[in-house]
Every structure is written in C-alpha cells, then in structure tokens.
CSV table of C-alpha atoms and ligand atoms in Angstrom, one decimal:
chain,number,residue,atom,x,y,z
S,1,UNK,CA,93.3,68.6,91.4
S,2,UNK,CA,90.7,69.0,93.4
S,3,UNK,CA,90.0,71.8,96.4
S,4,UNK,CA,87.5,73.3,99.1
S,5,UNK,CA,85.7,76.3,97.7
S,6,UNK,CA,84.0,78.6,99.9
S,7,UNK,CA,80.6,79.0,97.8
S,8,UNK,CA,78.4,81.2,98.3
S,9,UNK,CA,74.9,79.8,98.7
S,10,UNK,CA,72.6,82.7,99.9
S,11,UNK,CA,72.4,86.5,101.0
S,12,UNK,CA,70.3,88.9,102.2
S,13,UNK,CA,70.4,92.6,104.1
S,14,UNK,CA,68.2,94.5,105.8
S,15,UNK,CA,68.3,98.4,107.2
S,16,UNK,CA,66.1,100.4,109.3
S,17,UNK,CA,63.1,101.8,108.3
S,18,UNK,CA,63.6,105.3,109.2
S,19,UNK,CA,65.7,107.2,105.9
S,20,UNK,CA,67.3,110.4,107.0
S,21,UNK,CA,67.9,113.0,104.1
S,22,UNK,CA,70.7,115.4,103.3
S,23,UNK,CA,67.6,118.5,103.8
S,24,UNK,CA,67.4,117.1,107.5
S,25,UNK,CA,70.7,116.6,108.6
S,26,UNK,CA,71.0,120.8,107.0
S,27,UNK,CA,68.5,121.7,109.6
S,28,UNK,CA,71.6,121.0,112.8
S,29,UNK,CA,74.9,121.5,110.8
S,30,UNK,CA,75.8,124.0,108.7
S,31,UNK,CA,76.3,122.5,105.2
S,32,UNK,CA,73.7,121.5,102.5
S,33,UNK,CA,71.9,118.9,100.6
S,34,UNK,CA,74.6,120.0,98.0
S,35,UNK,CA,77.8,119.8,99.3
S,36,UNK,CA,76.9,116.4,100.9
S,37,UNK,CA,76.4,114.7,97.5
S,38,UNK,CA,78.9,116.6,95.6
S,39,UNK,CA,81.4,116.0,97.6
S,40,UNK,CA,79.9,112.0,98.2
S,41,UNK,CA,77.7,111.0,96.2
S,42,UNK,CA,75.4,110.2,99.1
S,43,UNK,CA,71.5,111.6,99.5
S,44,UNK,CA,70.2,109.9,102.3
S,45,UNK,CA,71.0,107.1,105.1
S,46,UNK,CA,69.3,104.9,107.3
S,47,UNK,CA,69.1,105.1,110.7
S,48,UNK,CA,68.3,102.6,113.4
S,49,UNK,CA,65.7,104.2,115.8
S,50,UNK,CA,66.6,104.0,119.2
S,51,UNK,CA,66.8,100.9,121.3
S,52,UNK,CA,67.2,99.2,117.5
S,53,UNK,CA,70.2,97.9,118.0
S,54,UNK,CA,73.5,96.8,115.6
S,55,UNK,CA,71.8,92.4,116.9
S,56,UNK,CA,68.2,93.6,115.8
S,57,UNK,CA,70.0,94.8,112.6
S,58,UNK,CA,72.2,91.4,111.8
S,59,UNK,CA,69.6,89.3,112.9
S,60,UNK,CA,67.5,90.2,110.2
S,61,UNK,CA,69.9,90.3,108.0
S,62,UNK,CA,70.9,86.7,108.9
S,63,UNK,CA,67.2,85.3,109.2
S,64,UNK,CA,67.3,86.7,104.8
S,65,UNK,CA,70.4,85.1,103.8
S,66,UNK,CA,69.4,82.3,105.9
S,67,UNK,CA,65.7,81.4,103.8
S,68,UNK,CA,67.8,82.5,100.9
S,69,UNK,CA,70.0,80.3,101.8
S,70,UNK,CA,67.0,76.9,102.0
S,71,UNK,CA,69.2,76.5,105.4
S,72,UNK,CA,68.1,75.0,108.9
S,73,UNK,CA,69.8,76.6,111.5
S,74,UNK,CA,71.3,72.9,112.9
S,75,UNK,CA,73.5,73.3,109.8
S,76,UNK,CA,75.4,76.1,110.9
S,77,UNK,CA,79.0,75.8,112.2
S,78,UNK,CA,79.7,79.3,112.6
S,79,UNK,CA,79.1,82.9,113.1
S,80,UNK,CA,81.4,85.4,112.4
S,81,UNK,CA,80.3,89.2,112.5
S,82,UNK,CA,81.8,91.8,111.4
S,83,UNK,CA,80.9,95.7,113.0
S,84,UNK,CA,83.2,98.0,115.1
S,85,UNK,CA,79.3,99.1,116.3
S,86,UNK,CA,78.3,95.6,119.1
S,87,UNK,CA,75.2,96.2,121.7
S,88,UNK,CA,77.8,96.0,124.2
S,89,UNK,CA,81.7,96.1,125.0
S,90,UNK,CA,81.3,92.0,126.0
S,91,UNK,CA,80.0,89.4,124.7
S,92,UNK,CA,79.4,89.6,121.0
S,93,UNK,CA,77.3,90.4,118.6
S,94,UNK,CA,77.5,86.9,116.9
S,95,UNK,CA,77.1,85.1,120.1
S,96,UNK,CA,73.5,87.5,121.0
S,97,UNK,CA,72.3,86.3,116.8
S,98,UNK,CA,73.2,82.6,117.7
S,99,UNK,CA,71.5,82.6,120.9
S,100,UNK,CA,68.0,84.0,118.8
S,101,UNK,CA,68.7,82.1,115.7
S,102,UNK,CA,68.3,79.8,117.9
S,103,UNK,CA,71.6,78.2,117.3
S,104,UNK,CA,72.7,75.7,120.3
S,105,UNK,CA,75.6,74.7,118.6
S,106,UNK,CA,79.1,75.4,117.0
S,107,UNK,CA,80.8,78.9,117.2
S,108,UNK,CA,80.6,83.0,117.3
S,109,UNK,CA,82.6,85.7,117.0
S,110,UNK,CA,83.0,89.1,115.8
S,111,UNK,CA,85.6,90.5,114.3
S,112,UNK,CA,86.3,94.0,113.6
S,113,UNK,CA,88.7,96.1,111.1
S,114,UNK,CA,86.2,98.6,111.0
S,115,UNK,CA,85.2,99.5,107.0
S,116,UNK,CA,87.1,96.3,106.2
S,117,UNK,CA,85.5,94.2,108.3
S,118,UNK,CA,83.2,92.5,105.8
S,119,UNK,CA,86.3,91.7,104.2
S,120,UNK,CA,88.6,90.6,107.0
S,121,UNK,CA,85.4,88.3,107.9
S,122,UNK,CA,85.1,86.5,104.2
S,123,UNK,CA,89.0,85.7,105.0
S,124,UNK,CA,88.8,83.9,108.4
S,125,UNK,CA,85.9,81.8,107.1
S,126,UNK,CA,87.5,80.8,103.9
S,127,UNK,CA,90.0,80.1,105.8
S,128,UNK,CA,87.7,78.2,109.0
S,129,UNK,CA,86.2,76.5,105.6
S,130,UNK,CA,89.5,75.9,104.0
S,131,UNK,CA,91.2,74.1,106.9
S,132,UNK,CA,87.9,71.9,107.3
S,133,UNK,CA,87.0,73.4,110.5
S,134,UNK,CA,83.3,74.4,109.6
S,135,UNK,CA,81.3,73.3,106.7
S,136,UNK,CA,78.5,76.0,107.1
S,137,UNK,CA,79.5,79.3,107.7
S,138,UNK,CA,77.1,82.4,108.5
S,139,UNK,CA,79.1,85.7,107.7
S,140,UNK,CA,76.9,89.0,108.3
S,141,UNK,CA,78.4,92.8,108.5
S,142,UNK,CA,76.2,94.7,111.1
S,143,UNK,CA,76.7,98.5,112.2
S,144,UNK,CA,74.4,101.4,113.8
S,145,UNK,CA,77.4,103.7,113.1
S,146,UNK,CA,74.9,106.2,113.5
S,147,UNK,CA,76.2,105.6,118.0
S,148,UNK,CA,79.4,106.1,117.1
S,149,UNK,CA,79.1,110.4,115.6
S,150,UNK,CA,79.4,113.8,116.9
S,151,UNK,CA,76.0,115.2,115.7
S,152,UNK,CA,78.1,118.3,115.4
S,153,UNK,CA,80.7,118.0,113.8
S,154,UNK,CA,80.1,118.2,109.8
S,155,UNK,CA,82.9,116.7,108.6
S,156,UNK,CA,81.6,113.0,109.7
S,157,UNK,CA,78.1,112.7,110.7
S,158,UNK,CA,76.5,113.4,107.4
S,159,UNK,CA,79.0,110.6,105.8
S,160,UNK,CA,77.5,107.7,107.9
S,161,UNK,CA,75.1,105.6,107.6
S,162,UNK,CA,73.3,102.2,109.8
S,163,UNK,CA,72.5,98.9,108.1
S,164,UNK,CA,73.2,94.5,108.4
S,165,UNK,CA,73.8,92.0,105.0
S,166,UNK,CA,74.7,88.8,104.9
S,167,UNK,CA,75.7,85.5,103.7
S,168,UNK,CA,75.5,81.9,103.9
S,169,UNK,CA,78.8,79.6,102.9
S,170,UNK,CA,79.6,76.4,102.5
S,171,UNK,CA,82.4,73.8,101.9
S,172,UNK,CA,82.3,72.0,98.3
S,173,UNK,CA,84.4,70.9,95.5
S,174,UNK,CA,85.8,72.4,93.3
S,175,UNK,CA,88.1,71.7,90.1
S,176,UNK,CA,90.9,74.7,91.9
S,177,UNK,CA,90.5,76.7,88.6
S,178,UNK,CA,88.8,79.9,87.2
S,179,UNK,CA,86.3,78.1,86.6
S,180,UNK,CA,85.0,77.0,90.1
S,181,UNK,CA,82.3,79.0,91.2
S,182,UNK,CA,82.9,80.0,94.9
S,183,UNK,CA,86.0,82.4,97.2
S,184,UNK,CA,89.2,81.8,95.4
S,185,UNK,CA,91.5,84.2,97.4
S,186,UNK,CA,91.5,87.0,99.8
S,187,UNK,CA,94.0,90.3,100.9
S,188,UNK,CA,94.4,91.6,103.8
S,189,UNK,CA,96.5,94.0,104.9
S,190,UNK,CA,96.8,97.0,107.6
S,191,UNK,CA,99.0,100.1,108.7
S,192,UNK,CA,98.5,101.0,112.4
S,193,UNK,CA,100.8,103.8,112.2
S,194,UNK,CA,97.6,105.0,110.1
S,195,UNK,CA,95.7,105.2,113.5
S,196,UNK,CA,95.0,109.2,113.5
S,197,UNK,CA,93.7,109.2,110.2
S,198,UNK,CA,90.1,107.5,111.4
S,199,UNK,CA,89.9,105.9,114.8
S,200,UNK,CA,87.1,107.2,117.9
S,201,UNK,CA,88.1,109.0,120.7
S,202,UNK,CA,86.7,106.4,123.9
S,203,UNK,CA,86.6,102.8,124.8
S,204,UNK,CA,86.4,100.2,127.3
S,205,UNK,CA,90.4,101.1,128.0
S,206,UNK,CA,90.9,104.1,128.3
S,207,UNK,CA,87.9,107.2,128.4
S,208,UNK,CA,85.5,104.4,129.7
S,209,UNK,CA,82.6,106.4,127.1
S,210,UNK,CA,82.0,104.7,123.4
S,211,UNK,CA,83.6,108.2,122.4
S,212,UNK,CA,83.0,109.6,118.7
S,213,UNK,CA,84.6,108.9,115.3
S,214,UNK,CA,87.1,111.1,114.8
S,215,UNK,CA,88.6,111.5,110.9
S,216,UNK,CA,91.1,113.7,108.7
S,217,UNK,CA,89.0,112.7,105.7
S,218,UNK,CA,91.2,114.6,102.8
S,219,UNK,CA,94.1,111.8,104.3
S,220,UNK,CA,91.8,109.0,104.0
S,221,UNK,CA,90.8,109.4,100.4
S,222,UNK,CA,94.6,109.5,99.6
S,223,UNK,CA,95.4,106.4,101.3
S,224,UNK,CA,92.0,104.9,100.1
S,225,UNK,CA,92.4,104.9,96.4
S,226,UNK,CA,95.9,104.0,95.6
S,227,UNK,CA,95.6,101.0,98.5
S,228,UNK,CA,92.1,99.5,97.3
S,229,UNK,CA,93.3,99.6,93.6
S,230,UNK,CA,96.5,97.6,94.5
S,231,UNK,CA,94.8,95.2,96.7
S,232,UNK,CA,92.3,94.6,93.5
S,233,UNK,CA,95.1,94.3,91.5
S,234,UNK,CA,96.7,91.6,94.1
S,235,UNK,CA,93.1,89.5,94.3
S,236,UNK,CA,92.6,89.3,90.8
S,237,UNK,CA,96.6,88.6,89.6
S,238,UNK,CA,96.8,86.1,92.2
S,239,UNK,CA,93.9,83.8,90.2
S,240,UNK,CA,95.9,84.1,87.1
S,241,UNK,CA,92.5,86.5,86.7
S,242,UNK,CA,93.1,90.5,84.5
S,243,UNK,CA,91.4,93.3,85.5
S,244,UNK,CA,89.3,92.3,82.8
S,245,UNK,CA,87.9,89.3,83.6
S,246,UNK,CA,86.7,90.8,85.8
S,247,UNK,CA,82.1,91.4,86.2
S,248,UNK,CA,81.5,93.5,89.2
S,249,UNK,CA,83.3,95.4,91.6
S,250,UNK,CA,81.5,95.5,94.7
S,251,UNK,CA,83.5,98.0,96.6
S,252,UNK,CA,83.1,99.5,100.1
S,253,UNK,CA,80.2,102.0,100.3
S,254,UNK,CA,82.8,105.5,101.1
S,255,UNK,CA,83.0,108.4,98.9
S,256,UNK,CA,81.5,107.6,95.4
S,257,UNK,CA,84.3,109.9,94.7
S,258,UNK,CA,87.1,107.4,96.1
S,259,UNK,CA,84.5,105.0,93.4
S,260,UNK,CA,85.0,106.4,90.1
S,261,UNK,CA,88.9,107.2,91.3
S,262,UNK,CA,89.3,103.0,91.8
S,263,UNK,CA,87.6,103.1,88.4
S,264,UNK,CA,89.5,105.4,87.0
S,265,UNK,CA,93.1,103.7,88.0
S,266,UNK,CA,92.6,100.0,86.8
S,267,UNK,CA,91.0,101.1,83.9
S,268,UNK,CA,87.6,100.3,84.3
S,269,UNK,CA,84.3,101.8,83.7
S,270,UNK,CA,81.9,103.0,86.4
S,271,UNK,CA,79.6,101.5,85.8
S,272,UNK,CA,80.6,98.2,86.7
S,273,UNK,CA,81.3,99.4,90.5
S,274,UNK,CA,78.4,98.8,92.1
S,275,UNK,CA,77.2,102.3,94.2
S,276,UNK,CA,74.6,102.2,97.3
S,277,UNK,CA,76.2,105.4,98.5
S,278,UNK,CA,73.6,107.2,96.9
S,279,UNK,CA,71.0,104.9,99.8
S,280,UNK,CA,73.3,103.8,102.4
S,281,UNK,CA,75.5,106.8,102.8
S,282,UNK,CA,78.6,104.7,104.4
S,283,UNK,CA,77.6,101.6,106.6
S,284,UNK,CA,81.4,100.6,107.3
S,285,UNK,CA,81.7,96.5,107.6
S,286,UNK,CA,78.2,96.6,106.2
S,287,UNK,CA,78.3,98.5,103.0
S,288,UNK,CA,80.1,95.4,100.6
S,289,UNK,CA,76.7,92.9,102.1
S,290,UNK,CA,74.3,95.6,101.4
S,291,UNK,CA,75.6,96.5,97.6
S,292,UNK,CA,75.5,92.8,96.9
S,293,UNK,CA,72.2,92.3,97.3
S,294,UNK,CA,71.0,95.3,95.7
S,295,UNK,CA,72.8,94.2,92.7
S,296,UNK,CA,71.6,90.8,93.7
S,297,UNK,CA,67.7,91.6,93.3
S,298,UNK,CA,68.1,94.1,90.8
S,299,UNK,CA,69.5,91.5,88.4
S,300,UNK,CA,73.1,92.5,87.8
S,301,UNK,CA,75.2,90.1,89.7
S,302,UNK,CA,74.5,86.2,88.4
S,303,UNK,CA,75.4,82.8,89.3
S,304,UNK,CA,78.3,82.2,87.6
S,305,UNK,CA,79.8,86.1,87.6
S,306,UNK,CA,83.4,87.0,88.8
S,307,UNK,CA,82.7,89.0,91.5
S,308,UNK,CA,85.2,91.6,93.3
S,309,UNK,CA,84.7,92.6,96.8
S,310,UNK,CA,86.8,95.2,98.1
S,311,UNK,CA,87.0,98.3,101.6
S,312,UNK,CA,89.1,100.5,102.8
S,313,UNK,CA,89.1,101.4,106.0
S,314,UNK,CA,90.3,102.8,110.2
S,315,UNK,CA,93.7,101.2,111.5
S,316,UNK,CA,94.3,101.3,108.5
S,317,UNK,CA,93.2,98.4,107.1
S,318,UNK,CA,91.9,97.3,103.8
S,319,UNK,CA,91.6,94.2,101.3
S,320,UNK,CA,89.7,92.7,98.4
S,321,UNK,CA,88.4,89.3,98.2
S,322,UNK,CA,87.8,86.8,94.2
S,323,UNK,CA,84.6,85.0,93.8
S,324,UNK,CA,82.9,83.2,91.5
S,325,UNK,CA,79.2,83.5,92.6
Z,1,UT7,O1,84.5,104.5,105.5
Z,1,UT7,C1,86.4,104.5,106.4
Z,1,UT7,C2,86.8,105.2,104.9
Z,1,UT7,N1,86.3,107.1,105.1
Z,1,UT7,C3,86.8,107.3,103.7
Z,1,UT7,O2,87.6,106.9,102.8
Z,1,UT7,C4,86.5,108.8,103.8
Z,1,UT7,C5,87.4,110.1,102.7
Z,1,UT7,N2,87.5,110.7,102.5
Z,1,UT7,C6,86.2,111.5,102.3
Z,1,UT7,O3,85.3,111.1,101.6
Z,1,UT7,C7,86.0,112.8,101.4
Z,1,UT7,O4,87.2,113.5,102.0
Z,1,UT7,C8,85.6,113.9,102.7
Z,1,UT7,C9,83.5,113.3,101.6
Z,1,UT7,C10,85.3,113.2,104.1
Z,1,UT7,C11,85.3,114.9,103.3
Z,1,UT7,O5,85.6,115.5,101.2
Z,1,UT7,P1,86.8,116.7,100.7
Z,1,UT7,O6,86.6,117.0,99.2
Z,1,UT7,O7,88.3,116.1,100.9
Z,1,UT7,O8,86.3,118.0,101.6
Z,1,UT7,P2,87.2,118.9,102.5
Z,1,UT7,O9,87.5,118.0,104.1
Z,1,UT7,O10,89.1,118.5,101.9
Z,1,UT7,O11,86.7,119.9,102.7
Z,1,UT7,C12,86.8,121.0,101.9
Z,1,UT7,C13,86.0,122.4,102.9
Z,1,UT7,C14,86.3,122.8,104.5
Z,1,UT7,O12,86.1,123.9,104.1
Z,1,UT7,P3,87.5,125.2,103.5
Z,1,UT7,O13,88.1,124.5,104.9
Z,1,UT7,O14,87.4,124.2,102.5
Z,1,UT7,O15,87.2,126.3,104.6
Z,1,UT7,C15,85.8,121.5,105.2
Z,1,UT7,O16,85.3,122.7,106.2
Z,1,UT7,O17,84.9,121.7,102.8
Z,1,UT7,C16,83.8,122.5,104.3
Z,1,UT7,N3,83.1,120.9,105.0
Z,1,UT7,C17,82.3,121.2,104.4
Z,1,UT7,N4,81.2,121.8,104.0
Z,1,UT7,C18,79.7,121.9,104.3
Z,1,UT7,C19,83.4,119.9,105.1
Z,1,UT7,N5,82.3,118.9,105.5
Z,1,UT7,C20,81.4,119.9,105.4
Z,1,UT7,C21,79.9,119.4,105.5
Z,1,UT7,N6,78.8,120.9,104.7
Z,1,UT7,N7,78.9,118.6,105.7
C-alpha cells in the first residue's frame, strides 16, 4: 500500500556566539560548577546577546536547513516555529522568518508546547503533509529562554540556554512499512492539572509583563522519566517495532540524569541517547533539533537510521516521534 511519508530532506542549527559557563553564573548566585554539573550534566550554555532575538536564531537555523536540503524558498508551503519565547506577543516568529527568508506564499504560524514544542510541531507538520495540505514544510524550534530567567533564582537560572534548530520535511511516497524513510508516527500527551510544576508567572492577560520561569524541579523530574519512557514505548509499539530496533534516541535535553534514567528504564545503552546537555543546557523547543544536528554532523545518525525523538515540558506536555532518517 502506498502511503505519504514526511521525509527529512535537510537539517540546520544555530547557537548564539556568547557562551556562559557555570563558573560565571557562580559569581552572581550561590551555586558552583560542581553542583550544576553533577546534578544536571550542564557545563555551559549559549546566550543571545541583547538585541539578538528568537527570530534571529530561527532564521539562521532555517537558512542552514534550507542550504542542507538544497531547496529554494519558493518550494516551501508552510513554516512552523515551535517557541515559547517569541520576539513579540504577536505576530508569530514564523511570520517574521517567512518575511526574512523572502517567502511570499503559503502560511506560517507558531506552536507553543514549551519544551515539547518541537515534537508537537513535528506532529502538526506531519499531519499537514499527510493531509496533502502542504508538501514542503520548514519546522523550526527556536528559543531565547535566557529572557525568561529570574537570574537571582539559582534553582532555575543555571538550567536553560538559547538556540535554534530546523528541519525541512517533504512529502514522499512510501510503501507503508518500516523500511520507509520518513515519519512513522507522533505521540502527543498533556496534563493541564500539572500547571504549577512548571510555568511563567506573567503574560499579556495576567500581569501584562513577560514574567519569569518557575519550576518545582524535583516534581517535574518524577513525571519526566515515566512519561517519556511511556511515550517512547507507545511510539515504537505503534509502528510494530521494538525498542532494540531504534538506532538513536534524540531526547529533549533537560537533565543528564533524566536521559540516563530513561535509558535504564528502557534497558537501552546510555550511549544510544544523544546528549548535548553539557554544552547547550536546556534550550526548550530547540534542544531536540540541536541534538539531531550534532549527531548528524559527527556521523552518528546516518541516512536510513531509525531515530526516536522525545520531549517533556511545561503544561505538562510530552510526546515522542519515530522516523527513519
Ligand atoms: O525542560 C522541562 C523539563 N524540566 C525538567 O525536566 C527538569 C527536571 N528537574 C531537574 O532536572 C532537577 O530536579 C533539578 C536539576 C532542577 C534540581 O535537581 P535536584 O537533584 O532535584 O535538586 P533539588 O531541587 O532537590 O535541590 C537539592 C538542593 C536544595 O538544597 P537543600 O534544600 O537540600 O538544602 C536546593 O536548594 O540543592 C539546592 N540547589 C542548589 N544548590 C546549588 C538548587 N539549585 C542549586 C544550585 N546550586 N543551582
């Protein structure tokens, strides 16, 4: 049976030049490189300088992905940006990217699912492609999480960083079996009752300010491993495959301990989980495509590999996606 698959035809990423080390943060709040590295795996993160916006990062990752895909802007039907840190409350980062790459047709919009945003965005892109409403989609995860930090709160400000990553997805005919290249399925979940575990204490219709990120880290941690492992198993099962068939797991980068615990729960060697946490910190919706780019560049992820993407974040939201690269 012939089916429509969303195939990745290009990927790109961009990190701001400014690197903020743990030692630098330890000069302003009561923390240490030792605490941050041992509890999270993070050593440094990239931070957008004043005036450098989410759209700037998104644009550069998009240009890199389009160069990799060797496509012209006229070929794009849709831009989706997963972000929780837009330049302005509206319009979207996606329409700003659309204008700056010179795209004058099609549609562009943002998706907001915090750290799960890239998985949610991939689900939307895949469904647009499968419904034949778009054949070529630019999907970007871009964040300036540094703008949401309370830089006096050591329990959160050490965790996050800025960056962007992008994929170009294109409709292609598949056989409908596991030998196809492209997205096999996406699994999305949320539980709005868990709002208080991870949220921003501001917004246009409450305080009228941007607000700061607040998190009950220990509580989020407890949900993370269980929810992520369950969504990975659901995604793999849905395609009639097993965990051992997956070549690479590309997780949201929140905490090395979450990655390791998830690998243990799934009985997968930790080396099969791509980790960029040491150098990037938690870049929210950008972390999965940034990690993908690192593993593609260093030759770990190769064409034809079975790749599992997963994330969990504020909402709570979580999900997974399985694709053949
Ligand atoms: O991306 C969205 C999803 N987010 C996540 O998945 C994050 C999940 N949570 C986590 O990654 C971890 O819970 C954290 C890294 C946030 C915290 O690690 P933890 O091992 O759960 O530490 P904790 O919150 O239990 O804090 C332990 C101690 C506390 O001191 P007391 O009460 O034991 O005296 C904290 O005050 O560590 C203290 N602490 C710090 N000490 C030095 C908290 N933050 C810091 C810090 N430096 N930056």
